Each structure stands twice: as C-alpha cells, then as structure tokens.
Amino acid sequence: MLNHTRETIQDLLAQQGYITDPQLVMSVFLSIQLQKPLLIEGPAGVGKTEIAKVMARALDTDLIRLQCYEGLDASHALYEWNYQRQLLHLKLLEVTGRQANENASMAEQEKDLFSDTFLLKRPLLQAITHHKAPVLLIDEVDRADEEFESFLLEVLSDWQITIPEIGTIRATHIPHVVVTGNRVRELSEALRRRCLYVYIDYPDYDKELRIVREKVPGIDTALAEQICAFMRELRQLRLEKTPGIAETLDWAMALSSLHFTHLDKSLIEQTLGVVLKDWKDIRHTQLSLSELYERAGIISKFDAL
C-alpha cells in the first residue's frame, strides 16, 4: 500500500462510496506513507469515524476500534488477565494433584498461569499483535481523561507494550491510526504534534447532495435537492445539537422509503425527530419553519396551487 499514489487512494475511497475532497485524500495518503496517526476533528455526524471504516475496507485489513469515554484506563484499552479462568485453572490443578507435583516448580506454575492463554487482549494490544497492519480507530479521544492521553502517547511513539508477567511486546506491523475528536476538551500539544491533522466541517450543498444520491439510491431527485437545501438552512440556526450528514441520510432514507417525492411544511414538522434530537431545537425549528422553508426555496406542488 505504501507504493500507492494520491490518485489511487482517492479511487479506493471512492470505490467504498466515500465522497471526499483533495485535502482529506492528501491527509489519508500522507498518514499511510509516513506511518503517522491522523487526527480528525469536527462536529458530530460529519463522517470522521466513517473514514477509518472506509480505510480498513480500502486497504483490505481489519478495523480495531477503541471507543474512548470518561474514566477509560490502560487496562480496558490494553489488556487484562482473565482472573476467572486463572482461578478455574488453579482449581483443576488442585483436583488433579498437579499443583503438588514436585517436578513443577513454583516459577513454572506461575509462568503457565500468566501465559497468553489467560490474556484478554484489548484494542491497543490487538492492534500491536495483529498479523498485518490493521486500521486502529481511537474514537472520541477527547472524552477520555488527560492521564489516559499521556499513556496513549507512549504507545503511539514506541509501538511496544510491556506486560510485567510476560515481557515487552513490539509491533511487527505498525497500525494505520485514525484518532477522532469532537473538541469536548482541548487535546494536548504533545498528542497533536505526533499526528497529522485534518478538520472536517459540515458539507456544502453540492457535496451533501452527492452523498445523499450515493448513499440513498433511488431517491427522487427533487426530494434529495430539497432535503439538502433545507439542511443547509437548518444549520444556520443556533441549535443545541446541529444535525450532521448522518441525520441527513437518516431523513433521506426515511422519506424515500415512504415514497415521498417532495417536502412540505407538514411533512417536515412531522419528521423533525429524525433530524433533531433535542426538544428545544425542535421547538425552535418549528417556530422558524416558515422562514427556513422560504430560504431553502422549497416549493411543493401544493404550495403552488
């Protein structure tokens, strides 16, 4: 894959149905060529996580996902010992009398107990020990604590993990790393320096229309255009949770499956819950619906009468 060009990267992404732009193609290309993590920031629902999924399919490799959250620690990201299985193993030894076997030293028994058989590999260790370079998605890293971020820096720098009972495990294939963030908190400068960076914003009208047509085959052309025009105007409102591309696609699929061919005010009001997930946002939109409808330039056959 290191021999591929920007053009082939773009083609591979396009083959997976991901509509992108030159800046993102260049970022993905350089991330692969330089073997550096790609940090992607932007609003929720604009396709940050999807990039990692598409990369995995395009590179014909596995996707390993680490979902970050407040309180995430190294044991949940790296490895844990299967204590229940270890206890069961000790019980079996006791029953069979092997534990009392003088030929088996305490060190040998301990080595057997802390072997790969009883090791639960979490996402980071899975990525390091994978048989070929996977795509490692570290999703919403800004939701984790700063302490975990510091730990993550060591892994991303050395690509090795030391397990006291086993020793140091080094990556034979460096993963392709995608780190996403929603700017819940400011990330450290140290993490940013170790990554390539790209920011994905809400798409413009033309790009969103292309995405809708690609992801919702068979949708009526006029309906797709009206949906994208309305979403463009809706995002101009001051909302608690501005809808992203994911909500646009949900709305488009819902209306297309119901065989609608156009938008009207009544239909928009009835289906706002597909697009907006906060009651204040829904109320604000309902009060602004006439203005949004007009600014989007939507004229239904009923309005024309």
PDB file of C-alpha atoms in Angstrom:
ATOM      1  CA  MET A   1       0.000   0.000   0.000  1.00  0.00           C
ATOM      2  CA  LEU A   2       2.972   2.303   0.576  1.00  0.00           C
ATOM      3  CA  ASN A   3       3.520   2.413  -3.202  1.00  0.00           C
ATOM      4  CA  HIS A   4       0.095   3.845  -3.939  1.00  0.00           C
ATOM      5  CA  THR A   5      -0.373   7.428  -5.072  1.00  0.00           C
ATOM      6  CA  ARG A   6      -2.892  10.058  -4.034  1.00  0.00           C
ATOM      7  CA  GLU A   7      -4.945   9.187  -7.100  1.00  0.00           C
ATOM      8  CA  THR A   8      -5.183   5.520  -6.173  1.00  0.00           C
ATOM      9  CA  ILE A   9      -6.070   6.445  -2.574  1.00  0.00           C
ATOM     10  CA  GLN A  10      -8.878   8.630  -3.891  1.00  0.00           C
ATOM     11  CA  ASP A  11     -10.058   5.830  -6.175  1.00  0.00           C
ATOM     12  CA  LEU A  12     -10.022   3.324  -3.322  1.00  0.00           C
ATOM     13  CA  LEU A  13     -12.072   5.647  -1.114  1.00  0.00           C
ATOM     14  CA  ALA A  14     -14.489   6.332  -3.965  1.00  0.00           C
ATOM     15  CA  GLN A  15     -14.906   2.598  -4.575  1.00  0.00           C
ATOM     16  CA  GLN A  16     -16.061   2.303  -0.962  1.00  0.00           C
ATOM     17  CA  GLY A  17     -18.648   5.036  -1.536  1.00  0.00           C
ATOM     18  CA  TYR A  18     -16.878   7.722   0.500  1.00  0.00           C
ATOM     19  CA  ILE A  19     -17.171  11.153  -1.114  1.00  0.00           C
ATOM     20  CA  THR A  20     -14.211  13.228  -0.101  1.00  0.00           C
ATOM     21  CA  ASP A  21     -12.111  16.231  -1.112  1.00  0.00           C
ATOM     22  CA  PRO A  22      -8.435  16.721  -2.076  1.00  0.00           C
ATOM     23  CA  GLN A  23      -7.378  17.869   1.405  1.00  0.00           C
ATOM     24  CA  LEU A  24      -8.696  14.728   3.088  1.00  0.00           C
ATOM     25  CA  VAL A  25      -7.259  12.469   0.368  1.00  0.00           C
ATOM     26  CA  MET A  26      -3.846  14.067   0.887  1.00  0.00           C
ATOM     27  CA  SER A  27      -4.112  13.629   4.675  1.00  0.00           C
ATOM     28  CA  VAL A  28      -5.005   9.935   4.379  1.00  0.00           C
ATOM     29  CA  PHE A  29      -2.241   9.404   1.808  1.00  0.00           C
ATOM     30  CA  LEU A  30       0.432  11.066   3.978  1.00  0.00           C
ATOM     31  CA  SER A  31      -0.755   9.241   7.078  1.00  0.00           C
ATOM     32  CA  ILE A  32      -0.219   5.915   5.324  1.00  0.00           C
ATOM     33  CA  GLN A  33       3.076   6.904   3.696  1.00  0.00           C
ATOM     34  CA  LEU A  34       4.623   8.418   6.831  1.00  0.00           C
ATOM     35  CA  GLN A  35       3.010   5.884   9.207  1.00  0.00           C
ATOM     36  CA  LYS A  36       1.764   8.688  11.410  1.00  0.00           C
ATOM     37  CA  PRO A  37      -1.598   8.872  13.207  1.00  0.00           C
ATOM     38  CA  LEU A  38      -4.266  11.008  11.545  1.00  0.00           C
ATOM     39  CA  LEU A  39      -6.131  13.253  13.989  1.00  0.00           C
ATOM     40  CA  ILE A  40      -9.561  14.219  12.643  1.00  0.00           C
ATOM     41  CA  GLU A  41     -11.681  16.829  14.399  1.00  0.00           C
ATOM     42  CA  GLY A  42     -15.059  18.248  13.525  1.00  0.00           C
ATOM     43  CA  PRO A  43     -18.714  18.328  14.572  1.00  0.00           C
ATOM     44  CA  ALA A  44     -20.561  15.120  15.366  1.00  0.00           C
ATOM     45  CA  GLY A  45     -22.040  13.264  12.429  1.00  0.00           C
ATOM     46  CA  VAL A  46     -19.822  14.578   9.621  1.00  0.00           C
ATOM     47  CA  GLY A  47     -18.117  11.257   8.820  1.00  0.00           C
ATOM     48  CA  LYS A  48     -14.984  11.193  10.985  1.00  0.00           C
ATOM     49  CA  THR A  49     -15.458   7.620  12.191  1.00  0.00           C
ATOM     50  CA  GLU A  50     -16.527   6.512   8.719  1.00  0.00           C
ATOM     51  CA  ILE A  51     -13.080   7.414   7.355  1.00  0.00           C
ATOM     52  CA  ALA A  52     -11.463   4.688   9.461  1.00  0.00           C
ATOM     53  CA  LYS A  53     -14.072   2.145   8.374  1.00  0.00           C
ATOM     54  CA  VAL A  54     -13.585   3.044   4.721  1.00  0.00           C
ATOM     55  CA  MET A  55      -9.785   2.925   5.078  1.00  0.00           C
ATOM     56  CA  ALA A  56      -9.991  -0.587   6.513  1.00  0.00           C
ATOM     57  CA  ARG A  57     -12.118  -1.790   3.598  1.00  0.00           C
ATOM     58  CA  ALA A  58      -9.958   0.001   1.037  1.00  0.00           C
ATOM     59  CA  LEU A  59      -6.735  -1.438   2.494  1.00  0.00           C
ATOM     60  CA  ASP A  60      -8.347  -4.868   2.861  1.00  0.00           C
ATOM     61  CA  THR A  61      -7.466  -5.096   6.528  1.00  0.00           C
ATOM     62  CA  ASP A  62      -9.247  -5.275   9.871  1.00  0.00           C
ATOM     63  CA  LEU A  63     -10.674  -2.342  11.799  1.00  0.00           C
ATOM     64  CA  ILE A  64      -9.888  -2.306  15.523  1.00  0.00           C
ATOM     65  CA  ARG A  65     -11.865   0.297  17.445  1.00  0.00           C
ATOM     66  CA  LEU A  66     -11.126   1.827  20.819  1.00  0.00           C
ATOM     67  CA  GLN A  67     -14.133   3.860  21.951  1.00  0.00           C
ATOM     68  CA  CYS A  68     -12.965   6.455  24.472  1.00  0.00           C
ATOM     69  CA  TYR A  69     -15.013   7.590  27.454  1.00  0.00           C
ATOM     70  CA  GLU A  70     -14.508   9.341  30.770  1.00  0.00           C
ATOM     71  CA  GLY A  71     -12.704   7.040  33.189  1.00  0.00           C
ATOM     72  CA  LEU A  72     -11.112   4.860  30.488  1.00  0.00           C
ATOM     73  CA  ASP A  73      -7.881   3.386  31.839  1.00  0.00           C
ATOM     74  CA  ALA A  74      -4.971   1.383  30.486  1.00  0.00           C
ATOM     75  CA  SER A  75      -6.396  -1.996  31.481  1.00  0.00           C
ATOM     76  CA  HIS A  76      -9.527  -1.504  29.379  1.00  0.00           C
ATOM     77  CA  ALA A  77      -7.514  -0.204  26.418  1.00  0.00           C
ATOM     78  CA  LEU A  78      -4.501  -2.514  26.648  1.00  0.00           C
ATOM     79  CA  TYR A  79      -5.013  -5.874  28.332  1.00  0.00           C
ATOM     80  CA  GLU A  80      -6.472  -7.650  31.332  1.00  0.00           C
ATOM     81  CA  TRP A  81      -5.881 -11.039  32.886  1.00  0.00           C
ATOM     82  CA  ASN A  82      -8.777 -13.464  32.794  1.00  0.00           C
ATOM     83  CA  TYR A  83      -8.921 -13.957  36.552  1.00  0.00           C
ATOM     84  CA  GLN A  84     -11.941 -16.275  36.448  1.00  0.00           C
ATOM     85  CA  ARG A  85     -10.163 -18.596  34.050  1.00  0.00           C
ATOM     86  CA  GLN A  86      -6.978 -18.442  36.118  1.00  0.00           C
ATOM     87  CA  LEU A  87      -8.909 -19.441  39.262  1.00  0.00           C
ATOM     88  CA  LEU A  88     -10.559 -22.292  37.385  1.00  0.00           C
ATOM     89  CA  HIS A  89      -7.149 -23.427  36.186  1.00  0.00           C
ATOM     90  CA  LEU A  90      -5.822 -23.444  39.768  1.00  0.00           C
ATOM     91  CA  LYS A  91      -8.832 -25.450  40.924  1.00  0.00           C
ATOM     92  CA  LEU A  92      -8.240 -28.006  38.202  1.00  0.00           C
ATOM     93  CA  LEU A  93      -4.602 -28.286  39.205  1.00  0.00           C
ATOM     94  CA  GLU A  94      -5.648 -28.827  42.793  1.00  0.00           C
ATOM     95  CA  VAL A  95      -8.145 -31.521  41.839  1.00  0.00           C
ATOM     96  CA  THR A  96      -5.737 -33.388  39.569  1.00  0.00           C
ATOM     97  CA  GLY A  97      -2.917 -33.099  42.063  1.00  0.00           C
ATOM     98  CA  ARG A  98      -0.597 -31.443  39.565  1.00  0.00           C
ATOM     99  CA  GLN A  99      -0.085 -28.474  41.836  1.00  0.00           C
ATOM    100  CA  ALA A 100       1.638 -30.730  44.339  1.00  0.00           C
ATOM    101  CA  ASN A 101       3.824 -32.239  41.687  1.00  0.00           C
ATOM    102  CA  GLU A 102       7.417 -31.729  42.830  1.00  0.00           C
ATOM    103  CA  ASN A 103       8.618 -31.734  39.236  1.00  0.00           C
ATOM    104  CA  ALA A 104       6.729 -28.479  38.554  1.00  0.00           C
ATOM    105  CA  SER A 105       8.431 -25.552  40.255  1.00  0.00           C
ATOM    106  CA  MET A 106       6.540 -22.521  41.523  1.00  0.00           C
ATOM    107  CA  ALA A 107       8.101 -20.414  38.755  1.00  0.00           C
ATOM    108  CA  GLU A 108       6.865 -22.836  36.093  1.00  0.00           C
ATOM    109  CA  GLN A 109       3.371 -22.837  37.543  1.00  0.00           C
ATOM    110  CA  GLU A 110       3.342 -19.036  37.652  1.00  0.00           C
ATOM    111  CA  LYS A 111       4.623 -18.839  34.076  1.00  0.00           C
ATOM    112  CA  ASP A 112       1.864 -21.168  32.993  1.00  0.00           C
ATOM    113  CA  LEU A 113      -0.731 -19.104  34.854  1.00  0.00           C
ATOM    114  CA  PHE A 114       0.390 -15.822  33.295  1.00  0.00           C
ATOM    115  CA  SER A 115       0.619 -17.007  29.716  1.00  0.00           C
ATOM    116  CA  ASP A 116      -1.081 -15.888  26.542  1.00  0.00           C
ATOM    117  CA  THR A 117      -3.859 -18.394  27.244  1.00  0.00           C
ATOM    118  CA  PHE A 118      -5.198 -16.255  30.084  1.00  0.00           C
ATOM    119  CA  LEU A 119      -4.545 -12.859  28.479  1.00  0.00           C
ATOM    120  CA  LEU A 120      -7.529 -10.748  27.380  1.00  0.00           C
ATOM    121  CA  LYS A 121      -6.285  -8.506  24.584  1.00  0.00           C
ATOM    122  CA  ARG A 122      -7.946  -5.104  24.449  1.00  0.00           C
ATOM    123  CA  PRO A 123      -7.880  -2.865  21.319  1.00  0.00           C
ATOM    124  CA  LEU A 124      -4.343  -1.437  21.656  1.00  0.00           C
ATOM    125  CA  LEU A 125      -2.732  -4.822  22.249  1.00  0.00           C
ATOM    126  CA  GLN A 126      -4.862  -6.354  19.496  1.00  0.00           C
ATOM    127  CA  ALA A 127      -3.557  -3.735  17.077  1.00  0.00           C
ATOM    128  CA  ILE A 128       0.077  -4.297  18.061  1.00  0.00           C
ATOM    129  CA  THR A 129      -0.090  -8.100  17.794  1.00  0.00           C
ATOM    130  CA  HIS A 130      -2.203  -8.233  14.632  1.00  0.00           C
ATOM    131  CA  HIS A 131      -0.874 -10.426  11.829  1.00  0.00           C
ATOM    132  CA  LYS A 132      -0.918  -7.484   9.405  1.00  0.00           C
ATOM    133  CA  ALA A 133      -1.234  -3.729   9.789  1.00  0.00           C
ATOM    134  CA  PRO A 134      -4.837  -3.019  10.856  1.00  0.00           C
ATOM    135  CA  VAL A 135      -6.640   0.298  10.980  1.00  0.00           C
ATOM    136  CA  LEU A 136      -6.758   1.357  14.635  1.00  0.00           C
ATOM    137  CA  LEU A 137      -9.593   3.779  15.334  1.00  0.00           C
ATOM    138  CA  ILE A 138      -9.225   5.724  18.588  1.00  0.00           C
ATOM    139  CA  ASP A 139     -12.674   7.275  18.633  1.00  0.00           C
ATOM    140  CA  GLU A 140     -13.581  10.465  20.545  1.00  0.00           C
ATOM    141  CA  VAL A 141     -10.236  10.665  22.329  1.00  0.00           C
ATOM    142  CA  ASP A 142     -11.247  13.991  23.891  1.00  0.00           C
ATOM    143  CA  ARG A 143     -13.798  12.171  26.064  1.00  0.00           C
ATOM    144  CA  ALA A 144     -11.026  10.274  27.865  1.00  0.00           C
ATOM    145  CA  ASP A 145      -9.065  11.769  30.750  1.00  0.00           C
ATOM    146  CA  GLU A 146      -5.770  13.598  30.269  1.00  0.00           C
ATOM    147  CA  GLU A 147      -3.976  10.784  32.132  1.00  0.00           C
ATOM    148  CA  PHE A 148      -5.093   8.286  29.503  1.00  0.00           C
ATOM    149  CA  GLU A 149      -3.983  10.643  26.755  1.00  0.00           C
ATOM    150  CA  SER A 150      -0.476  10.687  28.275  1.00  0.00           C
ATOM    151  CA  PHE A 151      -0.426   6.892  28.347  1.00  0.00           C
ATOM    152  CA  LEU A 152      -1.562   6.823  24.726  1.00  0.00           C
ATOM    153  CA  LEU A 153       1.402   8.989  23.711  1.00  0.00           C
ATOM    154  CA  GLU A 154       3.842   6.287  24.845  1.00  0.00           C
ATOM    155  CA  VAL A 155       2.100   3.615  22.790  1.00  0.00           C
ATOM    156  CA  LEU A 156       1.902   5.788  19.658  1.00  0.00           C
ATOM    157  CA  SER A 157       5.580   6.733  19.984  1.00  0.00           C
ATOM    158  CA  ASP A 158       7.182   3.332  20.589  1.00  0.00           C
ATOM    159  CA  TRP A 159       4.582   0.827  19.385  1.00  0.00           C
ATOM    160  CA  GLN A 160       5.533  -1.531  22.127  1.00  0.00           C
ATOM    161  CA  ILE A 161       3.852  -2.649  25.328  1.00  0.00           C
ATOM    162  CA  THR A 162       5.454  -4.122  28.408  1.00  0.00           C
ATOM    163  CA  ILE A 163       3.489  -6.726  30.326  1.00  0.00           C
ATOM    164  CA  PRO A 164       5.328  -7.407  33.610  1.00  0.00           C
ATOM    165  CA  GLU A 165       4.464 -11.117  33.677  1.00  0.00           C
ATOM    166  CA  ILE A 166       5.402 -11.707  30.008  1.00  0.00           C
ATOM    167  CA  GLY A 167       7.813  -9.005  28.875  1.00  0.00           C
ATOM    168  CA  THR A 168       7.893  -6.413  26.108  1.00  0.00           C
ATOM    169  CA  ILE A 169       5.716  -6.959  23.050  1.00  0.00           C
ATOM    170  CA  ARG A 170       6.699  -4.983  19.956  1.00  0.00           C
ATOM    171  CA  ALA A 171       4.544  -4.361  16.909  1.00  0.00           C
ATOM    172  CA  THR A 172       5.640  -6.318  13.858  1.00  0.00           C
ATOM    173  CA  HIS A 173       3.267  -4.235  11.694  1.00  0.00           C
ATOM    174  CA  ILE A 174       2.623  -0.615  12.648  1.00  0.00           C
ATOM    175  CA  PRO A 175      -1.146   0.060  12.530  1.00  0.00           C
ATOM    176  CA  HIS A 176      -2.757   2.780  10.458  1.00  0.00           C
ATOM    177  CA  VAL A 177      -4.115   5.029  13.218  1.00  0.00           C
ATOM    178  CA  VAL A 178      -7.127   7.322  12.991  1.00  0.00           C
ATOM    179  CA  VAL A 179      -7.845   9.483  16.052  1.00  0.00           C
ATOM    180  CA  THR A 180     -11.132  11.397  16.172  1.00  0.00           C
ATOM    181  CA  GLY A 181     -12.293  14.200  18.433  1.00  0.00           C
ATOM    182  CA  ASN A 182     -15.348  16.424  18.826  1.00  0.00           C
ATOM    183  CA  ARG A 183     -13.473  19.157  20.754  1.00  0.00           C
ATOM    184  CA  VAL A 184     -15.182  18.251  24.036  1.00  0.00           C
ATOM    185  CA  ARG A 185     -11.928  19.359  25.622  1.00  0.00           C
ATOM    186  CA  GLU A 186      -8.661  20.684  24.257  1.00  0.00           C
ATOM    187  CA  LEU A 187      -6.146  17.983  23.384  1.00  0.00           C
ATOM    188  CA  SER A 188      -2.529  18.272  24.482  1.00  0.00           C
ATOM    189  CA  GLU A 189       0.078  19.775  22.212  1.00  0.00           C
ATOM    190  CA  ALA A 190       2.130  16.589  22.589  1.00  0.00           C
ATOM    191  CA  LEU A 191      -0.619  14.478  21.021  1.00  0.00           C
ATOM    192  CA  ARG A 192      -1.221  16.976  18.242  1.00  0.00           C
ATOM    193  CA  ARG A 193       2.488  17.057  17.354  1.00  0.00           C
ATOM    194  CA  ARG A 194       2.552  13.300  16.896  1.00  0.00           C
ATOM    195  CA  CYS A 195      -0.353  13.354  14.433  1.00  0.00           C
ATOM    196  CA  LEU A 196      -1.237  14.702  11.045  1.00  0.00           C
ATOM    197  CA  TYR A 197      -4.320  16.906  11.332  1.00  0.00           C
ATOM    198  CA  VAL A 198      -7.473  17.499   9.326  1.00  0.00           C
ATOM    199  CA  TYR A 199     -10.724  19.231  10.222  1.00  0.00           C
ATOM    200  CA  ILE A 200     -13.996  18.087   8.673  1.00  0.00           C
ATOM    201  CA  ASP A 201     -16.830  20.601   8.717  1.00  0.00           C
ATOM    202  CA  TYR A 202     -20.450  20.284   7.649  1.00  0.00           C
ATOM    203  CA  PRO A 203     -20.588  19.733   3.876  1.00  0.00           C
ATOM    204  CA  ASP A 204     -21.724  22.373   1.447  1.00  0.00           C
ATOM    205  CA  TYR A 205     -24.910  21.847  -0.551  1.00  0.00           C
ATOM    206  CA  ASP A 206     -23.286  20.213  -3.587  1.00  0.00           C
ATOM    207  CA  LYS A 207     -21.211  17.752  -1.572  1.00  0.00           C
ATOM    208  CA  GLU A 208     -24.128  16.775   0.650  1.00  0.00           C
ATOM    209  CA  LEU A 209     -26.333  16.222  -2.399  1.00  0.00           C
ATOM    210  CA  ARG A 210     -23.695  13.899  -3.881  1.00  0.00           C
ATOM    211  CA  ILE A 211     -23.545  11.976  -0.595  1.00  0.00           C
ATOM    212  CA  VAL A 212     -27.329  11.597  -0.445  1.00  0.00           C
ATOM    213  CA  ARG A 213     -27.502  10.351  -4.027  1.00  0.00           C
ATOM    214  CA  GLU A 214     -24.662   7.894  -3.360  1.00  0.00           C
ATOM    215  CA  LYS A 215     -25.991   6.543  -0.065  1.00  0.00           C
ATOM    216  CA  VAL A 216     -29.736   6.588  -0.849  1.00  0.00           C
ATOM    217  CA  PRO A 217     -30.028   5.082  -4.331  1.00  0.00           C
ATOM    218  CA  GLY A 218     -33.394   5.561  -5.958  1.00  0.00           C
ATOM    219  CA  ILE A 219     -34.291   8.714  -4.037  1.00  0.00           C
ATOM    220  CA  ASP A 220     -36.348  11.209  -6.026  1.00  0.00           C
ATOM    221  CA  THR A 221     -34.075  13.929  -7.415  1.00  0.00           C
ATOM    222  CA  ALA A 222     -36.307  16.802  -6.326  1.00  0.00           C
ATOM    223  CA  LEU A 223     -36.658  15.352  -2.830  1.00  0.00           C
ATOM    224  CA  ALA A 224     -32.892  14.966  -2.449  1.00  0.00           C
ATOM    225  CA  GLU A 225     -32.342  18.565  -3.554  1.00  0.00           C
ATOM    226  CA  GLN A 226     -34.997  19.890  -1.166  1.00  0.00           C
ATOM    227  CA  ILE A 227     -33.628  17.897   1.774  1.00  0.00           C
ATOM    228  CA  CYS A 228     -30.106  19.225   1.248  1.00  0.00           C
ATOM    229  CA  ALA A 229     -31.358  22.790   0.764  1.00  0.00           C
ATOM    230  CA  PHE A 230     -33.386  22.599   3.971  1.00  0.00           C
ATOM    231  CA  MET A 231     -30.470  21.101   5.940  1.00  0.00           C
ATOM    232  CA  ARG A 232     -28.213  23.890   4.734  1.00  0.00           C
ATOM    233  CA  GLU A 233     -30.605  26.491   6.148  1.00  0.00           C
ATOM    234  CA  LEU A 234     -31.340  24.492   9.302  1.00  0.00           C
ATOM    235  CA  ARG A 235     -27.662  24.515  10.267  1.00  0.00           C
ATOM    236  CA  GLN A 236     -27.734  28.315  10.243  1.00  0.00           C
ATOM    237  CA  LEU A 237     -29.969  28.269  13.329  1.00  0.00           C
ATOM    238  CA  ARG A 238     -28.444  28.377  16.797  1.00  0.00           C
ATOM    239  CA  LEU A 239     -29.151  24.818  17.874  1.00  0.00           C
ATOM    240  CA  GLU A 240     -28.018  22.760  20.848  1.00  0.00           C
ATOM    241  CA  LYS A 241     -27.170  19.812  18.598  1.00  0.00           C
ATOM    242  CA  THR A 242     -26.654  20.759  14.978  1.00  0.00           C
ATOM    243  CA  PRO A 243     -27.507  17.799  12.705  1.00  0.00           C
ATOM    244  CA  GLY A 244     -24.730  16.260  10.644  1.00  0.00           C
ATOM    245  CA  ILE A 245     -24.581  14.171   7.494  1.00  0.00           C
ATOM    246  CA  ALA A 246     -25.740  11.115   9.429  1.00  0.00           C
ATOM    247  CA  GLU A 247     -29.053  12.819  10.226  1.00  0.00           C
ATOM    248  CA  THR A 248     -29.434  13.983   6.632  1.00  0.00           C
ATOM    249  CA  LEU A 249     -29.047  10.393   5.424  1.00  0.00           C
ATOM    250  CA  ASP A 250     -31.482   9.089   8.049  1.00  0.00           C
ATOM    251  CA  TRP A 251     -34.065  11.645   6.902  1.00  0.00           C
ATOM    252  CA  ALA A 252     -33.468  10.946   3.225  1.00  0.00           C
ATOM    253  CA  MET A 253     -33.787   7.166   3.724  1.00  0.00           C
ATOM    254  CA  ALA A 254     -36.928   7.573   5.819  1.00  0.00           C
ATOM    255  CA  LEU A 255     -38.700   9.827   3.324  1.00  0.00           C
ATOM    256  CA  SER A 256     -37.529   7.789   0.328  1.00  0.00           C
ATOM    257  CA  SER A 257     -38.748   4.535   1.899  1.00  0.00           C
ATOM    258  CA  LEU A 258     -42.160   6.164   2.344  1.00  0.00           C
ATOM    259  CA  HIS A 259     -42.093   7.108  -1.376  1.00  0.00           C
ATOM    260  CA  PHE A 260     -42.297  10.875  -0.846  1.00  0.00           C
ATOM    261  CA  THR A 261     -41.189  12.955  -3.806  1.00  0.00           C
ATOM    262  CA  HIS A 262     -41.151  16.428  -2.237  1.00  0.00           C
ATOM    263  CA  LEU A 263     -41.103  18.277   1.072  1.00  0.00           C
ATOM    264  CA  ASP A 264     -43.890  20.367   2.506  1.00  0.00           C
ATOM    265  CA  LYS A 265     -44.233  22.100   5.868  1.00  0.00           C
ATOM    266  CA  SER A 266     -46.475  19.458   7.360  1.00  0.00           C
ATOM    267  CA  LEU A 267     -44.108  16.619   6.399  1.00  0.00           C
ATOM    268  CA  ILE A 268     -41.090  18.483   7.767  1.00  0.00           C
ATOM    269  CA  GLU A 269     -42.823  19.135  11.078  1.00  0.00           C
ATOM    270  CA  GLN A 270     -43.916  15.504  11.412  1.00  0.00           C
ATOM    271  CA  THR A 271     -40.424  14.129  10.777  1.00  0.00           C
ATOM    272  CA  LEU A 272     -38.235  16.628  12.653  1.00  0.00           C
ATOM    273  CA  GLY A 273     -37.489  13.940  15.236  1.00  0.00           C
ATOM    274  CA  VAL A 274     -35.407  12.120  12.629  1.00  0.00           C
ATOM    275  CA  VAL A 275     -33.146  15.133  12.199  1.00  0.00           C
ATOM    276  CA  LEU A 276     -33.164  16.856  15.589  1.00  0.00           C
ATOM    277  CA  LYS A 277     -32.604  15.101  18.919  1.00  0.00           C
ATOM    278  CA  ASP A 278     -33.300  17.922  21.374  1.00  0.00           C
ATOM    279  CA  TRP A 279     -36.784  19.234  22.204  1.00  0.00           C
ATOM    280  CA  LYS A 280     -35.579  22.844  22.373  1.00  0.00           C
ATOM    281  CA  ASP A 281     -34.112  22.507  18.885  1.00  0.00           C
ATOM    282  CA  ILE A 282     -37.367  21.031  17.592  1.00  0.00           C
ATOM    283  CA  ARG A 283     -39.390  23.851  19.130  1.00  0.00           C
ATOM    284  CA  HIS A 284     -37.015  26.498  17.790  1.00  0.00           C
ATOM    285  CA  THR A 285     -37.204  24.955  14.311  1.00  0.00           C
ATOM    286  CA  GLN A 286     -40.986  24.750  14.397  1.00  0.00           C
ATOM    287  CA  LEU A 287     -41.178  28.468  15.191  1.00  0.00           C
ATOM    288  CA  SER A 288     -38.744  29.234  12.348  1.00  0.00           C
ATOM    289  CA  LEU A 289     -40.189  26.738   9.875  1.00  0.00           C
ATOM    290  CA  SER A 290     -41.836  29.222   7.513  1.00  0.00           C
ATOM    291  CA  GLU A 291     -38.641  31.251   7.251  1.00  0.00           C
ATOM    292  CA  LEU A 292     -36.484  28.152   6.729  1.00  0.00           C
ATOM    293  CA  TYR A 293     -38.912  26.823   4.140  1.00  0.00           C
ATOM    294  CA  GLU A 294     -38.760  30.070   2.196  1.00  0.00           C
ATOM    295  CA  ARG A 295     -34.980  30.468   2.451  1.00  0.00           C
ATOM    296  CA  ALA A 296     -34.474  26.903   1.213  1.00  0.00           C
ATOM    297  CA  GLY A 297     -36.524  27.791  -1.858  1.00  0.00           C
ATOM    298  CA  ILE A 298     -38.817  24.798  -1.444  1.00  0.00           C
ATOM    299  CA  ILE A 299     -41.983  24.989  -3.480  1.00  0.00           C
ATOM    300  CA  SER A 300     -44.211  21.955  -3.362  1.00  0.00           C
ATOM    301  CA  LYS A 301     -46.993  21.252  -5.805  1.00  0.00           C
ATOM    302  CA  PHE A 302     -49.460  22.086  -3.043  1.00  0.00           C
ATOM    303  CA  ASP A 303     -47.836  25.451  -2.322  1.00  0.00           C
ATOM    304  CA  ALA A 304     -48.015  26.320  -5.983  1.00  0.00           C
ATOM    305  CA  LEU A 305     -51.791  25.951  -6.049  1.00  0.00           C
TER     306      LEU A 305
END
